[in-house]
Amino acid sequence: MNTTESLKDYQRVRTLAIRSLFEIIEQSSEGTVIVDRDANIVWMNERYARRFGLDSAAGAIGKPCESVIPGSLLREVVRTGRPILLDMQDTPKEPLVVMRLPIHDDAGAVIGAIGFALFDELRTLSPMLKRYLSMQEELASTRSLLRARQTKYNFAHFIGTSAASLEVKRRARRSASAESPVLLLGETGSGKELLAQAIHGASPRAHKAFVSINSAAIPEALLEAEFFGTAPGAFTGADRKGRTGKLQIAQGGTLFLDEIGDMPLPLQSKLLRVLQEKEFEPVGSNDVIQSDVRVIAATSTDLEAAIKRGEFRADLYYRLNVLPIQVPPLRERLDDLPALSEAILEELRSQHELNREALELLGQHAWPGNIRELRNVLERAALLSDDLMLTADDIRAAIGTFTPVERALTPLSQPATQETFSQARERFDRQLIQSTLAQCGGKVIEAAERLGLGRSTLYKKMIALGIAESQ
């Protein structure tokens, strides 16, 4: 055999090998498609056409590959001349393992591309596919969890143009750009969580989770596990897979510690370590997890008084009290009542309005329950009124026990008493709790709900203030 005959034989074998390889892959694959130099489909097998909702492959001829196969990368292969040997292609049914190869003419120029869709026939890829599907499910779950933990309030939801309200929003906006802890101080129902969410939403961490934990609402025995999470089988009855704590869920985002004044002392020391060392250990584990969270704390408790009573750590207080924001009670920003009332009625999707006498009456009440009480009163008045125009009588009936602003403020304005802030606060707390208990017929659970406190928190405050449960 001479050289010319040998060369022809080699070319023949090569051509047959290419044809055989194409036929084998085409027959065993989930689909095959060929595009020209403009990435328009010139050939597609019937199996692949049906996968993308076509009655026949003829309907795909001449169309851009992306219009038939969403997310196709064949155009990139034609443009670059580089193959994509293994990749994942999403389809309406399930993801496929695909291979994309350029097609060259005799001069070496790219004149098109061919794509093969491979799936179950390649058994060796099954572990990779399972891992891919598992990762997709985990990603979907994480996205869902993150969406559930996105904030719903921003600074526009903190209604008010009074001097006190504007100062609060100014300080809160300034704190949003920082990484230091924020301490929100104010009475229950004054809007501390709303501000916390607004600060997070305006911060560089806004795209991450906002996680809230209320120290007063969770039993002390479970609070540490809720906060730090647990290792698998950390204690009897614990989840065998372990449990992720709120601190880890908030990684990269913001952790809002509501009613931090009710946090047990042992947990306070562990929180201090998180703030200082940026690390923590799940309950029952020796693994140290690096912490990347921005902490916003809130309390209706006088922390300085709690420190003197030995109920709150001074070092933790100073670590948290970097950017303090005093959220004023509603009685100190009564000028905001018209705007607040309008916003609340709109939120309730109510068509009711307040006449002049009703607005005047709202401005005469001391609002011991703050904005939460205002919402409650307006909602009750709207439900009970047959007219869309709410009157002073409607508001008075909805308020129940009326507390004039003058009566609430007079004791504080008498300099002869020489009261400290802590003493005045305790007196007010005592009056508020006693009044609420009386309205609830001495039912502590109902009173706690009306005040927006956990039952255990209310019991602690009653004991500290010397209020008997029978009240």
CSV table of C-alpha atoms in Angstrom, one decimal:
chain,number,residue,atom,x,y,z
A,1,MET,CA,0.0,0.0,0.0
A,2,ASN,CA,1.5,3.3,-1.1
A,3,THR,CA,1.5,6.5,0.9
A,4,THR,CA,-1.5,8.0,-1.0
A,5,GLU,CA,-3.6,4.9,-0.4
A,6,SER,CA,-2.7,4.9,3.3
A,7,LEU,CA,-3.7,8.5,3.7
A,8,LYS,CA,-7.0,7.9,2.1
A,9,ASP,CA,-7.6,4.9,4.3
A,10,TYR,CA,-6.8,6.9,7.4
A,11,GLN,CA,-9.2,9.7,6.4
A,12,ARG,CA,-11.9,7.1,5.7
A,13,VAL,CA,-11.4,5.5,9.1
A,14,ARG,CA,-11.4,9.0,10.7
A,15,THR,CA,-14.6,10.0,8.9
A,16,LEU,CA,-16.3,6.7,9.9
A,17,ALA,CA,-15.2,7.1,13.5
A,18,ILE,CA,-16.6,10.6,13.7
A,19,ARG,CA,-19.9,9.4,12.1
A,20,SER,CA,-20.1,6.4,14.4
A,21,LEU,CA,-19.3,8.6,17.5
A,22,PHE,CA,-22.0,11.1,16.5
A,23,GLU,CA,-24.6,8.3,15.9
A,24,ILE,CA,-23.8,6.6,19.2
A,25,ILE,CA,-24.0,9.8,21.2
A,26,GLU,CA,-27.1,10.9,19.3
A,27,GLN,CA,-28.9,7.7,19.8
A,28,SER,CA,-28.0,7.3,23.5
A,29,SER,CA,-28.4,10.9,24.6
A,30,GLU,CA,-31.5,12.8,25.7
A,31,GLY,CA,-31.1,15.1,22.8
A,32,THR,CA,-28.9,16.6,20.1
A,33,VAL,CA,-29.0,20.0,18.4
A,34,ILE,CA,-26.8,21.6,15.7
A,35,VAL,CA,-26.6,25.3,15.0
A,36,ASP,CA,-24.9,27.4,12.3
A,37,ARG,CA,-22.4,30.2,12.6
A,38,ASP,CA,-25.3,32.6,13.6
A,39,ALA,CA,-26.4,30.2,16.4
A,40,ASN,CA,-29.6,29.4,14.5
A,41,ILE,CA,-30.8,25.8,14.7
A,42,VAL,CA,-30.2,23.7,11.5
A,43,TRP,CA,-31.0,20.3,12.9
A,44,MET,CA,-32.5,18.9,16.1
A,45,ASN,CA,-33.6,15.3,16.9
A,46,GLU,CA,-37.3,14.7,17.7
A,47,ARG,CA,-36.6,13.6,21.3
A,48,TYR,CA,-35.0,16.9,22.2
A,49,ALA,CA,-37.7,18.9,20.4
A,50,ARG,CA,-40.5,17.3,22.5
A,51,ARG,CA,-38.6,18.0,25.7
A,52,PHE,CA,-38.9,21.7,24.9
A,53,GLY,CA,-42.6,21.5,24.1
A,54,LEU,CA,-42.4,21.3,20.3
A,55,ASP,CA,-44.6,19.0,18.2
A,56,SER,CA,-41.7,18.2,15.9
A,57,ALA,CA,-38.1,19.2,15.3
A,58,ALA,CA,-39.1,20.9,12.1
A,59,GLY,CA,-40.6,23.7,14.2
A,60,ALA,CA,-37.2,24.6,15.6
A,61,ILE,CA,-35.3,24.9,12.3
A,62,GLY,CA,-34.1,28.4,11.6
A,63,LYS,CA,-34.8,29.7,15.1
A,64,PRO,CA,-32.2,31.2,17.4
A,65,CYS,CA,-31.1,28.4,19.8
A,66,GLU,CA,-32.1,30.4,22.9
A,67,SER,CA,-35.7,30.8,21.8
A,68,VAL,CA,-36.1,27.0,21.8
A,69,ILE,CA,-33.6,26.1,24.5
A,70,PRO,CA,-33.7,28.8,27.2
A,71,GLY,CA,-30.2,29.4,28.7
A,72,SER,CA,-28.4,27.6,25.8
A,73,LEU,CA,-24.7,28.4,25.5
A,74,LEU,CA,-24.2,27.2,22.0
A,75,ARG,CA,-23.9,30.8,20.8
A,76,GLU,CA,-20.9,31.3,23.1
A,77,VAL,CA,-19.3,28.2,21.7
A,78,VAL,CA,-19.7,29.5,18.1
A,79,ARG,CA,-18.4,32.9,19.2
A,80,THR,CA,-15.3,31.7,21.1
A,81,GLY,CA,-14.6,28.4,19.3
A,82,ARG,CA,-14.0,26.8,22.6
A,83,PRO,CA,-15.9,23.6,23.7
A,84,ILE,CA,-17.9,23.3,26.9
A,85,LEU,CA,-17.4,19.6,27.7
A,86,LEU,CA,-19.6,19.1,30.7
A,87,ASP,CA,-22.2,21.5,32.1
A,88,MET,CA,-25.7,21.5,33.6
A,89,GLN,CA,-28.6,22.6,31.5
A,90,ASP,CA,-32.0,23.4,33.2
A,91,THR,CA,-35.1,22.1,31.4
A,92,PRO,CA,-38.8,22.1,32.2
A,93,LYS,CA,-38.5,18.5,33.3
A,94,GLU,CA,-35.1,18.0,35.0
A,95,PRO,CA,-31.6,19.3,34.7
A,96,LEU,CA,-29.4,17.6,32.0
A,97,VAL,CA,-25.7,17.1,31.7
A,98,VAL,CA,-24.7,18.7,28.4
A,99,MET,CA,-21.7,18.7,26.1
A,100,ARG,CA,-21.2,21.5,23.5
A,101,LEU,CA,-18.6,21.3,20.7
A,102,PRO,CA,-17.6,23.8,18.0
A,103,ILE,CA,-17.8,22.7,14.3
A,104,HIS,CA,-14.9,23.7,12.0
A,105,ASP,CA,-14.6,23.7,8.2
A,106,ASP,CA,-11.5,22.4,6.4
A,107,ALA,CA,-9.8,25.7,6.9
A,108,GLY,CA,-10.4,25.6,10.6
A,109,ALA,CA,-13.0,28.4,10.8
A,110,VAL,CA,-15.9,27.9,13.2
A,111,ILE,CA,-19.1,27.3,11.1
A,112,GLY,CA,-21.4,26.2,13.9
A,113,ALA,CA,-21.7,24.1,17.0
A,114,ILE,CA,-23.3,20.8,18.2
A,115,GLY,CA,-24.8,20.1,21.6
A,116,PHE,CA,-25.5,16.8,23.2
A,117,ALA,CA,-27.8,16.4,26.2
A,118,LEU,CA,-26.8,13.5,28.4
A,119,PHE,CA,-28.5,12.3,31.5
A,120,ASP,CA,-29.4,8.9,33.1
A,121,GLU,CA,-27.4,6.9,30.5
A,122,LEU,CA,-24.2,8.1,32.0
A,123,ARG,CA,-24.5,6.3,35.3
A,124,THR,CA,-21.1,7.5,36.5
A,125,LEU,CA,-22.5,11.0,36.6
A,126,SER,CA,-25.4,10.0,38.9
A,127,PRO,CA,-23.6,11.1,42.1
A,128,MET,CA,-22.8,14.5,40.6
A,129,LEU,CA,-26.4,14.9,39.5
A,130,LYS,CA,-27.7,14.0,43.0
A,131,ARG,CA,-25.3,16.5,44.5
A,132,TYR,CA,-26.4,19.2,42.1
A,133,LEU,CA,-30.1,18.5,42.9
A,134,SER,CA,-29.3,18.6,46.6
A,135,MET,CA,-27.5,21.9,46.2
A,136,GLN,CA,-30.4,23.3,44.3
A,137,GLU,CA,-32.8,22.3,47.0
A,138,GLU,CA,-30.6,23.7,49.7
A,139,LEU,CA,-30.2,27.0,47.7
A,140,ALA,CA,-34.0,27.2,47.3
A,141,SER,CA,-34.5,26.6,51.0
A,142,THR,CA,-31.9,29.2,51.9
A,143,ARG,CA,-33.5,31.8,49.6
A,144,SER,CA,-36.9,31.0,51.0
A,145,LEU,CA,-35.5,31.4,54.6
A,146,LEU,CA,-33.8,34.7,53.7
A,147,ARG,CA,-37.0,36.0,52.1
A,148,ALA,CA,-38.9,35.1,55.3
A,149,ARG,CA,-36.3,37.1,57.3
A,150,GLN,CA,-36.3,40.2,55.2
A,151,THR,CA,-37.4,43.4,56.9
A,152,LYS,CA,-40.8,44.9,56.1
A,153,TYR,CA,-40.3,48.3,57.7
A,154,ASN,CA,-38.1,51.2,56.7
A,155,PHE,CA,-37.7,54.8,58.0
A,156,ALA,CA,-40.8,55.9,56.1
A,157,HIS,CA,-42.8,53.7,58.4
A,158,PHE,CA,-41.7,55.6,61.5
A,159,ILE,CA,-44.4,58.2,61.2
A,160,GLY,CA,-44.0,61.7,62.6
A,161,THR,CA,-42.6,65.1,62.0
A,162,SER,CA,-42.3,66.3,65.6
A,163,ALA,CA,-38.9,67.4,66.8
A,164,ALA,CA,-38.6,64.2,68.9
A,165,SER,CA,-39.4,61.9,65.9
A,166,LEU,CA,-37.1,63.7,63.6
A,167,GLU,CA,-34.2,63.4,66.0
A,168,VAL,CA,-34.8,59.7,66.4
A,169,LYS,CA,-34.8,59.1,62.7
A,170,ARG,CA,-31.7,61.3,62.3
A,171,ARG,CA,-29.7,59.2,64.8
A,172,ALA,CA,-31.1,56.0,63.4
A,173,ARG,CA,-30.1,56.8,59.8
A,174,ARG,CA,-26.6,57.8,61.0
A,175,SER,CA,-26.2,54.4,62.8
A,176,ALA,CA,-27.2,52.5,59.7
A,177,SER,CA,-23.9,53.0,58.0
A,178,ALA,CA,-21.9,51.9,61.1
A,179,GLU,CA,-21.1,48.4,62.3
A,180,SER,CA,-21.2,49.3,66.0
A,181,PRO,CA,-24.0,47.9,68.2
A,182,VAL,CA,-27.1,50.0,68.6
A,183,LEU,CA,-29.1,50.2,71.8
A,184,LEU,CA,-32.7,51.3,71.4
A,185,LEU,CA,-34.2,52.5,74.7
A,186,GLY,CA,-37.9,53.2,75.1
A,187,GLU,CA,-41.2,52.0,76.5
A,188,THR,CA,-43.1,49.0,75.2
A,189,GLY,CA,-45.0,49.8,72.0
A,190,SER,CA,-43.0,52.9,71.1
A,191,GLY,CA,-41.6,51.4,67.8
A,192,LYS,CA,-38.2,50.0,68.7
A,193,GLU,CA,-38.4,46.9,66.4
A,194,LEU,CA,-39.6,49.0,63.6
A,195,LEU,CA,-36.5,51.2,63.9
A,196,ALA,CA,-34.3,48.1,64.2
A,197,GLN,CA,-35.6,46.9,60.9
A,198,ALA,CA,-35.3,50.3,59.3
A,199,ILE,CA,-31.6,50.5,60.4
A,200,HIS,CA,-30.9,47.1,59.0
A,201,GLY,CA,-32.7,47.9,55.7
A,202,ALA,CA,-30.6,51.0,55.3
A,203,SER,CA,-27.3,49.3,56.2
A,204,PRO,CA,-24.8,47.5,53.9
A,205,ARG,CA,-26.2,44.2,55.4
A,206,ALA,CA,-29.7,44.8,54.0
A,207,HIS,CA,-29.4,41.9,51.5
A,208,LYS,CA,-28.7,39.5,54.4
A,209,ALA,CA,-31.1,38.2,57.1
A,210,PHE,CA,-32.7,40.2,59.9
A,211,VAL,CA,-33.1,37.8,62.8
A,212,SER,CA,-35.1,38.7,65.9
A,213,ILE,CA,-35.0,37.1,69.3
A,214,ASN,CA,-37.0,38.2,72.3
A,215,SER,CA,-35.3,37.4,75.6
A,216,ALA,CA,-38.6,37.8,77.5
A,217,ALA,CA,-40.7,35.5,75.4
A,218,ILE,CA,-38.5,32.4,75.5
A,219,PRO,CA,-38.1,30.2,78.7
A,220,GLU,CA,-34.7,30.7,80.3
A,221,ALA,CA,-33.8,27.0,80.0
A,222,LEU,CA,-34.2,27.2,76.2
A,223,LEU,CA,-32.8,30.6,75.5
A,224,GLU,CA,-29.2,29.6,75.2
A,225,ALA,CA,-30.0,26.8,72.7
A,226,GLU,CA,-32.2,29.2,70.7
A,227,PHE,CA,-29.4,31.8,70.7
A,228,PHE,CA,-26.4,29.6,70.0
A,229,GLY,CA,-27.9,26.5,68.5
A,230,THR,CA,-27.2,22.9,69.6
A,231,ALA,CA,-24.8,20.2,68.5
A,232,PRO,CA,-26.3,16.8,67.4
A,233,GLY,CA,-27.6,15.0,70.6
A,234,ALA,CA,-26.3,17.8,72.9
A,235,PHE,CA,-28.8,16.8,75.5
A,236,THR,CA,-31.7,14.4,76.1
A,237,GLY,CA,-34.4,15.0,73.6
A,238,ALA,CA,-32.3,17.2,71.4
A,239,ASP,CA,-32.5,16.9,67.6
A,240,ARG,CA,-30.1,14.2,66.3
A,241,LYS,CA,-29.1,16.5,63.5
A,242,GLY,CA,-28.5,19.4,65.8
A,243,ARG,CA,-30.2,22.8,65.6
A,244,THR,CA,-29.0,26.0,64.0
A,245,GLY,CA,-29.2,29.0,66.4
A,246,LYS,CA,-30.4,32.5,65.7
A,247,LEU,CA,-26.8,33.8,65.9
A,248,GLN,CA,-25.8,31.5,63.0
A,249,ILE,CA,-28.9,32.2,61.0
A,250,ALA,CA,-28.1,35.9,61.2
A,251,GLN,CA,-24.5,35.5,59.8
A,252,GLY,CA,-23.7,38.4,57.6
A,253,GLY,CA,-26.9,40.2,58.7
A,254,THR,CA,-28.4,41.7,61.8
A,255,LEU,CA,-29.4,40.1,65.1
A,256,PHE,CA,-32.1,42.1,66.9
A,257,LEU,CA,-32.1,41.3,70.7
A,258,ASP,CA,-35.4,42.5,72.0
A,259,GLU,CA,-36.0,43.0,75.7
A,260,ILE,CA,-32.3,42.4,76.4
A,261,GLY,CA,-32.8,43.6,79.9
A,262,ASP,CA,-34.5,40.3,80.6
A,263,MET,CA,-31.6,38.2,79.4
A,264,PRO,CA,-30.2,35.8,82.1
A,265,LEU,CA,-26.8,36.8,83.5
A,266,PRO,CA,-25.0,33.6,82.3
A,267,LEU,CA,-26.2,34.2,78.8
A,268,GLN,CA,-25.1,37.9,79.1
A,269,SER,CA,-21.5,36.8,79.6
A,270,LYS,CA,-21.6,34.6,76.5
A,271,LEU,CA,-23.1,37.4,74.5
A,272,LEU,CA,-20.3,39.7,75.6
A,273,ARG,CA,-17.8,37.2,74.2
A,274,VAL,CA,-19.6,37.1,70.9
A,275,LEU,CA,-19.4,40.9,70.7
A,276,GLN,CA,-15.7,41.0,71.8
A,277,GLU,CA,-14.2,37.9,70.2
A,278,LYS,CA,-16.6,37.5,67.2
A,279,GLU,CA,-17.0,33.8,67.9
A,280,PHE,CA,-19.3,31.3,69.7
A,281,GLU,CA,-19.8,27.6,70.3
A,282,PRO,CA,-23.1,25.8,69.9
A,283,VAL,CA,-24.5,24.1,73.0
A,284,GLY,CA,-22.8,20.7,73.5
A,285,SER,CA,-20.1,21.4,70.9
A,286,ASN,CA,-16.4,22.2,71.0
A,287,ASP,CA,-16.5,23.7,67.5
A,288,VAL,CA,-15.8,27.5,67.4
A,289,ILE,CA,-17.9,29.3,64.8
A,290,GLN,CA,-16.8,32.7,63.7
A,291,SER,CA,-19.5,35.3,64.1
A,292,ASP,CA,-20.3,38.0,61.6
A,293,VAL,CA,-23.4,39.8,62.8
A,294,ARG,CA,-24.4,43.4,63.6
A,295,VAL,CA,-26.2,43.5,66.9
A,296,ILE,CA,-29.1,45.9,67.6
A,297,ALA,CA,-30.5,45.6,71.1
A,298,ALA,CA,-33.7,47.0,72.6
A,299,THR,CA,-35.1,47.3,76.1
A,300,SER,CA,-37.9,48.9,78.0
A,301,THR,CA,-35.9,48.4,81.2
A,302,ASP,CA,-33.7,51.0,82.9
A,303,LEU,CA,-30.4,49.1,82.4
A,304,GLU,CA,-28.5,51.4,84.7
A,305,ALA,CA,-30.9,50.6,87.5
A,306,ALA,CA,-30.7,46.9,86.6
A,307,ILE,CA,-26.9,47.1,86.9
A,308,LYS,CA,-27.2,48.5,90.4
A,309,ARG,CA,-29.5,45.6,91.3
A,310,GLY,CA,-27.0,43.1,90.0
A,311,GLU,CA,-29.4,42.0,87.2
A,312,PHE,CA,-27.4,43.3,84.2
A,313,ARG,CA,-23.7,43.2,83.5
A,314,ALA,CA,-22.1,46.6,83.4
A,315,ASP,CA,-19.5,45.5,80.8
A,316,LEU,CA,-22.2,44.2,78.5
A,317,TYR,CA,-24.1,47.5,78.9
A,318,TYR,CA,-21.1,49.6,77.9
A,319,ARG,CA,-20.4,47.3,75.0
A,320,LEU,CA,-24.0,47.7,73.7
A,321,ASN,CA,-24.4,51.3,74.6
A,322,VAL,CA,-22.1,52.6,71.8
A,323,LEU,CA,-24.9,54.1,69.7
A,324,PRO,CA,-27.9,54.7,72.1
A,325,ILE,CA,-31.2,55.9,70.7
A,326,GLN,CA,-33.9,57.0,73.1
A,327,VAL,CA,-37.3,56.3,71.4
A,328,PRO,CA,-39.8,58.7,72.9
A,329,PRO,CA,-43.2,57.5,74.2
A,330,LEU,CA,-46.2,58.7,72.3
A,331,ARG,CA,-47.2,61.2,75.0
A,332,GLU,CA,-44.0,63.1,74.2
A,333,ARG,CA,-44.8,63.4,70.5
A,334,LEU,CA,-48.5,64.1,70.5
A,335,ASP,CA,-48.1,66.3,67.4
A,336,ASP,CA,-47.6,63.1,65.4
A,337,LEU,CA,-51.0,61.8,66.4
A,338,PRO,CA,-52.9,62.9,63.2
A,339,ALA,CA,-50.4,61.4,60.8
A,340,LEU,CA,-50.1,58.3,62.9
A,341,SER,CA,-53.8,57.8,63.1
A,342,GLU,CA,-54.2,58.3,59.4
A,343,ALA,CA,-51.4,55.8,58.7
A,344,ILE,CA,-52.9,53.2,61.1
A,345,LEU,CA,-56.4,53.5,59.6
A,346,GLU,CA,-54.9,53.1,56.1
A,347,GLU,CA,-52.9,50.0,57.2
A,348,LEU,CA,-56.2,48.6,58.6
A,349,ARG,CA,-57.7,49.2,55.2
A,350,SER,CA,-60.4,51.2,57.0
A,351,GLN,CA,-62.4,54.0,55.4
A,352,HIS,CA,-63.0,55.6,58.7
A,353,GLU,CA,-61.9,59.2,59.5
A,354,LEU,CA,-61.5,61.1,62.7
A,355,ASN,CA,-63.4,64.3,63.3
A,356,ARG,CA,-61.8,67.3,65.1
A,357,GLU,CA,-63.1,66.4,68.5
A,358,ALA,CA,-61.8,62.8,68.2
A,359,LEU,CA,-58.4,64.1,67.3
A,360,GLU,CA,-58.4,66.5,70.3
A,361,LEU,CA,-59.4,63.6,72.6
A,362,LEU,CA,-56.5,61.5,71.2
A,363,GLY,CA,-54.2,64.3,72.2
A,364,GLN,CA,-55.5,64.4,75.8
A,365,HIS,CA,-54.8,60.7,76.5
A,366,ALA,CA,-51.4,59.7,78.0
A,367,TRP,CA,-51.1,56.5,75.9
A,368,PRO,CA,-49.4,54.3,78.4
A,369,GLY,CA,-49.3,51.5,75.7
A,370,ASN,CA,-47.9,53.9,73.1
A,371,ILE,CA,-48.4,53.3,69.4
A,372,ARG,CA,-49.5,49.7,70.0
A,373,GLU,CA,-52.3,51.0,72.2
A,374,LEU,CA,-53.2,53.7,69.6
A,375,ARG,CA,-53.6,51.0,67.0
A,376,ASN,CA,-55.7,48.9,69.3
A,377,VAL,CA,-58.0,51.9,70.1
A,378,LEU,CA,-58.5,52.9,66.4
A,379,GLU,CA,-59.1,49.3,65.3
A,380,ARG,CA,-61.7,48.8,68.1
A,381,ALA,CA,-63.4,52.1,67.4
A,382,ALA,CA,-63.6,51.4,63.6
A,383,LEU,CA,-65.1,48.0,64.3
A,384,LEU,CA,-67.7,49.2,66.7
A,385,SER,CA,-68.8,52.4,64.9
A,386,ASP,CA,-71.6,52.4,62.4
A,387,ASP,CA,-70.5,55.7,60.9
A,388,LEU,CA,-67.3,56.3,58.8
A,389,MET,CA,-66.7,59.5,60.8
A,390,LEU,CA,-65.3,58.6,64.2
A,391,THR,CA,-66.3,60.9,67.0
A,392,ALA,CA,-64.9,61.7,70.4
A,393,ASP,CA,-67.5,59.4,72.0
A,394,ASP,CA,-66.3,56.5,69.7
A,395,ILE,CA,-62.7,57.1,70.8
A,396,ARG,CA,-63.6,57.4,74.5
A,397,ALA,CA,-65.5,54.1,74.4
A,398,ALA,CA,-62.6,52.4,72.6
A,399,ILE,CA,-60.0,53.7,75.1
A,400,GLY,CA,-61.8,52.4,78.2
A,401,THR,CA,-59.8,53.8,81.1
A,402,PHE,CA,-58.8,57.3,80.1
A,403,THR,CA,-55.5,58.6,81.5
A,404,PRO,CA,-55.2,62.4,81.0
A,405,VAL,CA,-51.8,63.6,79.9
A,406,GLU,CA,-51.8,66.2,82.7
A,407,ARG,CA,-52.3,63.5,85.3
A,408,ALA,CA,-49.5,61.4,83.9
A,409,LEU,CA,-47.1,64.3,83.6
A,410,THR,CA,-47.9,66.3,86.8
A,411,PRO,CA,-45.9,64.2,89.2
A,412,LEU,CA,-42.9,64.4,87.0
A,413,SER,CA,-43.1,68.2,86.8
A,414,GLN,CA,-43.1,68.8,90.5
A,415,PRO,CA,-39.4,69.7,91.4
A,416,ALA,CA,-40.2,69.4,95.1
A,417,THR,CA,-40.3,65.6,94.8
A,418,GLN,CA,-36.6,65.5,93.8
A,419,GLU,CA,-37.2,62.2,92.0
A,420,THR,CA,-34.4,60.7,89.9
A,421,PHE,CA,-35.2,59.4,86.5
A,422,SER,CA,-35.1,55.8,87.8
A,423,GLN,CA,-37.6,56.6,90.6
A,424,ALA,CA,-39.9,58.4,88.2
A,425,ARG,CA,-39.7,55.5,85.8
A,426,GLU,CA,-40.5,52.9,88.5
A,427,ARG,CA,-43.5,55.0,89.6
A,428,PHE,CA,-44.8,55.2,86.1
A,429,ASP,CA,-44.3,51.5,85.5
A,430,ARG,CA,-46.1,50.7,88.8
A,431,GLN,CA,-49.1,52.9,87.8
A,432,LEU,CA,-49.3,51.5,84.3
A,433,ILE,CA,-49.1,47.8,85.5
A,434,GLN,CA,-51.6,48.4,88.3
A,435,SER,CA,-54.0,50.2,85.9
A,436,THR,CA,-53.7,47.4,83.2
A,437,LEU,CA,-54.2,44.7,85.8
A,438,ALA,CA,-57.3,46.4,87.0
A,439,GLN,CA,-58.7,46.7,83.5
A,440,CYS,CA,-58.0,42.9,83.0
A,441,GLY,CA,-59.6,41.9,86.2
A,442,GLY,CA,-56.2,40.8,87.7
A,443,LYS,CA,-55.5,38.4,84.9
A,444,VAL,CA,-51.7,38.5,84.5
A,445,ILE,CA,-51.6,36.8,81.1
A,446,GLU,CA,-54.2,39.1,79.6
A,447,ALA,CA,-52.4,42.2,81.1
A,448,ALA,CA,-49.0,41.0,79.7
A,449,GLU,CA,-50.5,40.6,76.3
A,450,ARG,CA,-52.0,44.1,76.4
A,451,LEU,CA,-48.7,45.6,77.6
A,452,GLY,CA,-46.8,43.7,74.9
A,453,LEU,CA,-44.7,41.9,77.5
A,454,GLY,CA,-43.9,38.2,78.1
A,455,ARG,CA,-45.7,36.7,81.1
A,456,SER,CA,-42.4,36.0,82.9
A,457,THR,CA,-41.3,39.5,82.2
A,458,LEU,CA,-44.4,41.0,83.7
A,459,TYR,CA,-44.1,38.7,86.8
A,460,LYS,CA,-40.5,39.9,87.3
A,461,LYS,CA,-41.6,43.6,87.0
A,462,MET,CA,-44.5,43.0,89.5
A,463,ILE,CA,-42.1,41.4,92.0
A,464,ALA,CA,-39.6,44.2,91.6
A,465,LEU,CA,-42.2,46.9,92.0
A,466,GLY,CA,-44.0,45.2,94.9
A,467,ILE,CA,-47.3,44.6,93.1
A,468,ALA,CA,-49.3,41.7,94.4
A,469,GLU,CA,-50.7,39.3,91.8
A,470,SER,CA,-54.2,39.6,93.2
A,471,GLN,CA,-54.3,43.1,91.8
